[in-house]
Short mmCIF file of C-alpha atoms (C1' of nucleotides) in Angstrom, two decimals:
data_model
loop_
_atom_site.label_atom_id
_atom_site.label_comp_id
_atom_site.label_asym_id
_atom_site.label_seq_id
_atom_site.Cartn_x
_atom_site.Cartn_y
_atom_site.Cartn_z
CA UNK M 96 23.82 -8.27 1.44
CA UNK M 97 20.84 -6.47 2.19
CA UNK M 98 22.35 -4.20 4.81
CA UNK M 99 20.10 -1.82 5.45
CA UNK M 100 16.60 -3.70 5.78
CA UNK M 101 14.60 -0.32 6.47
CA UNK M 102 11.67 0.60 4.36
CA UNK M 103 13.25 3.77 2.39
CA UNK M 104 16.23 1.13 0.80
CA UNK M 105 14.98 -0.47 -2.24
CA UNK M 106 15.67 -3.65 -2.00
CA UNK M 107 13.59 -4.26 1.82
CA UNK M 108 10.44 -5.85 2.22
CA UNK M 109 8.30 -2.82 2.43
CA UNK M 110 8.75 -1.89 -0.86
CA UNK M 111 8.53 -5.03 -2.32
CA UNK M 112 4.95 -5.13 -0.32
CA UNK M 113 4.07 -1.85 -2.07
CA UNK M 114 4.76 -3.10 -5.35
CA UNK M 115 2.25 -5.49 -4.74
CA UNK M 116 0.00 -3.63 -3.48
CA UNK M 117 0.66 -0.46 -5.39
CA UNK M 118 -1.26 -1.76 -8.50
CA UNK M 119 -4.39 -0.76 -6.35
CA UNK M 120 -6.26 -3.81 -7.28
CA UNK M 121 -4.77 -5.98 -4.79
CA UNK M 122 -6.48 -4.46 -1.66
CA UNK M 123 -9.67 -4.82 -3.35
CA UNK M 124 -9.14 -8.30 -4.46
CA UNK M 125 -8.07 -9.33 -1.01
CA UNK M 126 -10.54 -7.51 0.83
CA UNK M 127 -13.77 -8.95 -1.49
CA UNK M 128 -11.99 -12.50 -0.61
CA UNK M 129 -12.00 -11.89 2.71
CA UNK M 130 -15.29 -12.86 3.15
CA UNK M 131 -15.08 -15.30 1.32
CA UNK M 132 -14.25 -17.57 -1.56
CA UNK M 133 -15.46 -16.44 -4.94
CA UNK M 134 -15.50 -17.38 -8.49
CA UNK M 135 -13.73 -15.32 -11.23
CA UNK M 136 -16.71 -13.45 -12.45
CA UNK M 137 -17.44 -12.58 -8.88
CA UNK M 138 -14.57 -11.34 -7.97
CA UNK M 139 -14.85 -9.19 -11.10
CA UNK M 140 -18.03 -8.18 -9.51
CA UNK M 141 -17.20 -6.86 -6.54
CA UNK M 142 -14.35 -5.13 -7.52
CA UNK M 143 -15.85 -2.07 -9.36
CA UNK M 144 -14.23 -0.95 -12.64
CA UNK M 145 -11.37 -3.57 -13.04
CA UNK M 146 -11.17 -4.82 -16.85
CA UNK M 147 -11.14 -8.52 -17.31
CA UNK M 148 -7.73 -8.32 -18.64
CA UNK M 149 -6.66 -6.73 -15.28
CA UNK M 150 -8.08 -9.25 -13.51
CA UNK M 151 -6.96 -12.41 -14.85
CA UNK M 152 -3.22 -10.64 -14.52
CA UNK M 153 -4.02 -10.09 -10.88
CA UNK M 154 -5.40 -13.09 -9.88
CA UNK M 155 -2.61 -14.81 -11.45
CA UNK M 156 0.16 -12.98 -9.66
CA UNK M 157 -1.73 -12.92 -6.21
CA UNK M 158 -1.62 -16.81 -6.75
CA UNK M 159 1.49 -16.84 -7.53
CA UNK M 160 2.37 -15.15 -4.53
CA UNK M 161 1.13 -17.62 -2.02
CA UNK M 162 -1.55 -15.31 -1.66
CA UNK M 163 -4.80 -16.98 -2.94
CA UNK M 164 -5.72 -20.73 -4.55
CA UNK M 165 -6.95 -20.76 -7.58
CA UNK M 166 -9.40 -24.07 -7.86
CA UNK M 167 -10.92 -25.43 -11.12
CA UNK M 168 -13.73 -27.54 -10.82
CA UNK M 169 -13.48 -29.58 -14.33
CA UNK M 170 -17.18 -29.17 -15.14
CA UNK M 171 -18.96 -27.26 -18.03
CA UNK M 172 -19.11 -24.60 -18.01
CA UNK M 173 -15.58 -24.12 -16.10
CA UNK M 174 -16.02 -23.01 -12.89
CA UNK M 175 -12.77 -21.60 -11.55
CA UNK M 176 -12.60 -20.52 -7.48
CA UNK M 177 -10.60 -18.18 -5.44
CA UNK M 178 -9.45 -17.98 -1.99
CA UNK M 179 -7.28 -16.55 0.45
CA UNK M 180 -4.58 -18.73 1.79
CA UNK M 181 -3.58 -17.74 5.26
CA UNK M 182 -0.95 -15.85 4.38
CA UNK M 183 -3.37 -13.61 2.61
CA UNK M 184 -5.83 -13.85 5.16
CA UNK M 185 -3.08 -12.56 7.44
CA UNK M 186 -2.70 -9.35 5.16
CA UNK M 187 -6.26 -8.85 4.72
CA UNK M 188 -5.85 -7.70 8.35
CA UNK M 189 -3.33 -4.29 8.10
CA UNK M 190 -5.60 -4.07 4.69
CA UNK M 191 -8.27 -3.71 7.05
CA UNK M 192 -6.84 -1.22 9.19
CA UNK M 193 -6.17 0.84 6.09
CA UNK M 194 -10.06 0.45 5.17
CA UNK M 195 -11.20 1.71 8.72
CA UNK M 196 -8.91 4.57 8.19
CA UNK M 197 -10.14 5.48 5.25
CA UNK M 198 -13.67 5.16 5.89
CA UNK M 199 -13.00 7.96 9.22
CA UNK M 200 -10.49 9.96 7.40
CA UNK M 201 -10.75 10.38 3.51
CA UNK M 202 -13.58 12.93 4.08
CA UNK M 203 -10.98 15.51 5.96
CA UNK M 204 -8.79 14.66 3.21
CA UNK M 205 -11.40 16.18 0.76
CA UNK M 206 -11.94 19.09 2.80
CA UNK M 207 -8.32 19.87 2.80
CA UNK M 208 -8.24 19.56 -0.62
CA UNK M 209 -10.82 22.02 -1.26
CA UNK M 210 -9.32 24.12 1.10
CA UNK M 211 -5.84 24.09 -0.59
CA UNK M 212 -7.31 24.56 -4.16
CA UNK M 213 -9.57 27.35 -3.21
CA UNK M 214 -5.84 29.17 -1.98
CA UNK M 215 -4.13 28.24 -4.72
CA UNK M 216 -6.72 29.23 -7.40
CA UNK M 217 -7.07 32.73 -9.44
CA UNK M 218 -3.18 32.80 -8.81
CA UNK M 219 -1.59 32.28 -12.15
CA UNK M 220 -1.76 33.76 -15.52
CA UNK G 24 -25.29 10.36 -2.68
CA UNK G 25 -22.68 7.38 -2.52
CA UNK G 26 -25.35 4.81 -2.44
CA UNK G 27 -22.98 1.96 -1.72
CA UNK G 28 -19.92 2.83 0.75
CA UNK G 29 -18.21 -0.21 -0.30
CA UNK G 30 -14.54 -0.03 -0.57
CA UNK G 31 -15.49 -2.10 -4.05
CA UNK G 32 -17.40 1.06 -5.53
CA UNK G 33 -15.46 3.52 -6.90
CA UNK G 34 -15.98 6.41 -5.32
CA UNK G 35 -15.98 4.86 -1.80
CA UNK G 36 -13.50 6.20 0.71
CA UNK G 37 -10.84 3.24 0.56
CA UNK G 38 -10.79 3.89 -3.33
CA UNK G 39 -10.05 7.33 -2.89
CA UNK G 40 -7.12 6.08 -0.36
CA UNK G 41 -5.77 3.60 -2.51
CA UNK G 42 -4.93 6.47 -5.32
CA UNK G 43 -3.23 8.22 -2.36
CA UNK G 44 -1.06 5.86 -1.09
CA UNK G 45 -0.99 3.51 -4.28
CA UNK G 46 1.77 5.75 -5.95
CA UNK G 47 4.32 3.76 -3.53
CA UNK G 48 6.18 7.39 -2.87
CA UNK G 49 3.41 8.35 -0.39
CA UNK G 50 3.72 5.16 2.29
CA UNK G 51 7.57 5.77 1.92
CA UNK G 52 7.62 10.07 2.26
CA UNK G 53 4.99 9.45 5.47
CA UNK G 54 7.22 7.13 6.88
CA UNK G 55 9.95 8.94 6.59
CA UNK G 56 8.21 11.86 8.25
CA UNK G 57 7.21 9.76 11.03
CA UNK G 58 10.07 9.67 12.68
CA UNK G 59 10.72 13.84 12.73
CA UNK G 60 10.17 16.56 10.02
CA UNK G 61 12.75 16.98 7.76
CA UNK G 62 13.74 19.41 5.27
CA UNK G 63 13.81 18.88 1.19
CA UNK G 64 16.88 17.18 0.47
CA UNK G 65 16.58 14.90 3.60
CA UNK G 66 13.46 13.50 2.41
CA UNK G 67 14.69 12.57 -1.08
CA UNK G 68 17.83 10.70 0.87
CA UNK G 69 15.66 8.70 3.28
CA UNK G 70 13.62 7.68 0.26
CA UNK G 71 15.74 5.80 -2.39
CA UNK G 72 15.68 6.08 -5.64
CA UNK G 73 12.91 8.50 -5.91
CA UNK G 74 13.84 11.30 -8.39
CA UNK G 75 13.84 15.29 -7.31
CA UNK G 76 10.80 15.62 -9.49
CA UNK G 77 8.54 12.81 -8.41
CA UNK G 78 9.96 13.85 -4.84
CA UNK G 79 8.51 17.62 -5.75
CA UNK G 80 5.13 16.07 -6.88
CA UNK G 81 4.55 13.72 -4.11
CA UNK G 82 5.31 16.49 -1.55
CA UNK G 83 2.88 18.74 -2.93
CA UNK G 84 0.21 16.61 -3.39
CA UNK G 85 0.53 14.97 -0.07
CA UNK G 86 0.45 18.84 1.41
CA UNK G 87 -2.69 19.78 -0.40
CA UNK G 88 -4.11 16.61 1.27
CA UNK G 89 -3.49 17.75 4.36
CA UNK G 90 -1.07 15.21 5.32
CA UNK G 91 1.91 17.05 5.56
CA UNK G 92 2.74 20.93 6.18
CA UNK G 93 5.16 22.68 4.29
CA UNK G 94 7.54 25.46 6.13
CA UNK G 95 9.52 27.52 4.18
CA UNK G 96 12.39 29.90 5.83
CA UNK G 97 13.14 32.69 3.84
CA UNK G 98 17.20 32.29 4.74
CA UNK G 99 19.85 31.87 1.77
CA UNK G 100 20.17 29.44 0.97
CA UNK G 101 16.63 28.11 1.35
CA UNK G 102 15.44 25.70 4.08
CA UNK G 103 12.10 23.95 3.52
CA UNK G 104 10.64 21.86 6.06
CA UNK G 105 8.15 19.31 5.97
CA UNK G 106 6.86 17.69 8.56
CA UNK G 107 3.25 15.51 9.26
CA UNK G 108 0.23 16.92 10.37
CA UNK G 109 -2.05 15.21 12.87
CA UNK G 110 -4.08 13.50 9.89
CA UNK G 111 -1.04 12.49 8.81
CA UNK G 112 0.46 11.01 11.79
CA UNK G 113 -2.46 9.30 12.29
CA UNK G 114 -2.36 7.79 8.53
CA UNK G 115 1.22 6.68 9.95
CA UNK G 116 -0.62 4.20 11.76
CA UNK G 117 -2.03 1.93 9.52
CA UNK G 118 0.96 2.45 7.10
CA UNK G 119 3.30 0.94 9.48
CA UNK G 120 1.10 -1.99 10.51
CA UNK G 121 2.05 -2.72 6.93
CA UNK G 122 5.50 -2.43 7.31
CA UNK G 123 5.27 -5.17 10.29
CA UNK G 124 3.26 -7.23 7.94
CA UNK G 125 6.00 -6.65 5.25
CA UNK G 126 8.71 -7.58 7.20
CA UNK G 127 7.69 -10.46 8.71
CA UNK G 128 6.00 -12.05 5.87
CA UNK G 129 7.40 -10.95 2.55
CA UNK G 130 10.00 -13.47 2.70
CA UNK G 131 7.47 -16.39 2.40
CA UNK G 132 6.13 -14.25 -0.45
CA UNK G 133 9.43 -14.81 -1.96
CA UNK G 134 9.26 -18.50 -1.43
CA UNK G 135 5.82 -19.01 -2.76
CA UNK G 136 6.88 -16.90 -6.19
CA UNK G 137 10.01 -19.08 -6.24
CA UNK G 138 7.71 -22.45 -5.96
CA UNK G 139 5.43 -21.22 -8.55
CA UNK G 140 8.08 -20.30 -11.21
CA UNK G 141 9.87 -23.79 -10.57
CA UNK G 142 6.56 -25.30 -11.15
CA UNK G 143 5.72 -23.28 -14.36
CA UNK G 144 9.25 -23.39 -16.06
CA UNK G 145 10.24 -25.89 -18.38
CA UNK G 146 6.27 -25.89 -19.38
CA UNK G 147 6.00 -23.98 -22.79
CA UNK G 148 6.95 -23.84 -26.22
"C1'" DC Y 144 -17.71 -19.29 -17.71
"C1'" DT Y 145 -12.86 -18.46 -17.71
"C1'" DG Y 146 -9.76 -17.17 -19.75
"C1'" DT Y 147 -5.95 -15.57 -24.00
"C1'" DA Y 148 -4.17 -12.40 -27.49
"C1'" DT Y 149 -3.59 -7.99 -29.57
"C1'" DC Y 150 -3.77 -3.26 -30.09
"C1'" DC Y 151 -3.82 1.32 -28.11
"C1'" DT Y 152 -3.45 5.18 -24.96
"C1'" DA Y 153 -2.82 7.66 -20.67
"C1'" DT Y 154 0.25 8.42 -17.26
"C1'" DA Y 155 3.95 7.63 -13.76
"C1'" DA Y 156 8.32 8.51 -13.45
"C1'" DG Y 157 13.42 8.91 -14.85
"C1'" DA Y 158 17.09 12.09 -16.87
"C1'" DT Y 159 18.68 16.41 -17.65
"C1'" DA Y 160 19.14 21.33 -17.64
"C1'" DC Y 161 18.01 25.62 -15.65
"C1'" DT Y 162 16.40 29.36 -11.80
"C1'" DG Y 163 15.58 32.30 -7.43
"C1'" DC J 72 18.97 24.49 -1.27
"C1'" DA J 73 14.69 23.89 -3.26
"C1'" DG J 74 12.58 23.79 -6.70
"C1'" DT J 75 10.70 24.32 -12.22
"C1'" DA J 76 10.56 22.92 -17.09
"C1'" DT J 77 11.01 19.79 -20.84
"C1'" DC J 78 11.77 15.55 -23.07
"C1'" DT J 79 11.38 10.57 -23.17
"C1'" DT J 80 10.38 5.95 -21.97
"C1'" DA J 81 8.23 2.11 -19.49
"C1'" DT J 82 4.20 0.29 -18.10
"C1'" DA J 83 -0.53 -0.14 -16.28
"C1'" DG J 84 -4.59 -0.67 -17.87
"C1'" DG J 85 -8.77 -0.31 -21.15
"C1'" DA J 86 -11.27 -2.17 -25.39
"C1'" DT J 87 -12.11 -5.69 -28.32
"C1'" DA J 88 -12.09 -10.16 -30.44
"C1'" DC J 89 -11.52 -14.92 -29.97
"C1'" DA J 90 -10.99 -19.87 -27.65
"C1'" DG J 91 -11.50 -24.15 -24.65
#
DNA sequence: CTGTATCCTATAAGATACTG
DNA sequence: CAGTATCTTATAGGATACAG
């Protein structure tokens, strides 16, 4: 089974990776724990816009993915910390790559944009 | 303007990335591409399971991006190339560090989800 | 503080049918 | 072949209220 391991079949690991990563609050997540452990609200912090909801799912299945540790420190109030296991300090590092690339590139990407609408626009009805 | 370049803020650069590429089509259509351009009905084979609509879409968007050029020969019947532009060969970089990272790790992802749901079965009702 | 539970909506994306 | 158009559903994700 699994016969054709290459990204473009369904079942391969590439697109198993980009379902985890496709819910676009795993890079973030991983890359604000990537320098460093940090407590729930922290995380929620860092990472601009997420809903609490959204982050208690994420944290959960990052976790649950060998990619973090959750530890909770019985005290009160609770005081719940996260961290990146190796295996998800190992991805923070392509993550990275993506962040450097989009730091030098994203701006052409704009420009191209604007370039593409300002063809395509007064076209129509 | 864009007081804090942090890929945590919103309207930081990785952000802006993560839409792109966090539709899952877009790391799979660029990889495709990477190898050669290929015309319309090529694309939609080497990507499984995406449908002819999302396939339309995803081109489109990743042409206006400036990640891919679109050349159309006006034969019959029609023959529509696509192929990656420099920006995008150069986003094919990153992407496939991610595909080594995929391939050579996701299986202990799969172990790790295993562990967890054997340790949070049974728990419950 | 660290969650859980519920409701609600926007949108991605599949299926299908049709066109130049 | 290479799309466009329309309908429909699944799901991500936001808002809010509540709990240990």
């Amino acid at each position: 089974m699994d016969p054709s391991p290459n990204p473009f079949n369904r079942d391969c690991p590439t697109r198993q990776l980009l379902d985890r990563i496709g819910d676009q609050w795993t890079v973030l997540i991983v890359g604000a724990l990537a320098e460093g452990p940090l407590r729930f609200t922290e995380v929620g912090k860092r990472v601009d816009g997420i809903s609490q909801k959204v982050l208690t799912q994420t944290l959960r299945s990052l976790v649950r993915d060998g990619l973090l540790t959750r530890t909770a420190y019985p005290v009160i109030p609770p005081r719940v910390e996260y961290a990146l296991t190796p295996l998800g300090r190992d991805l923070a590092e392509p993550l990275d790559m993506l962040d450097r690339w989009a730091r030098g590139h994203m701006a052409e990407v704009e420009r191209a944009r604007d370039a593409y609408d300002r063809e395509n626009t007064s076209v129509s009805a």
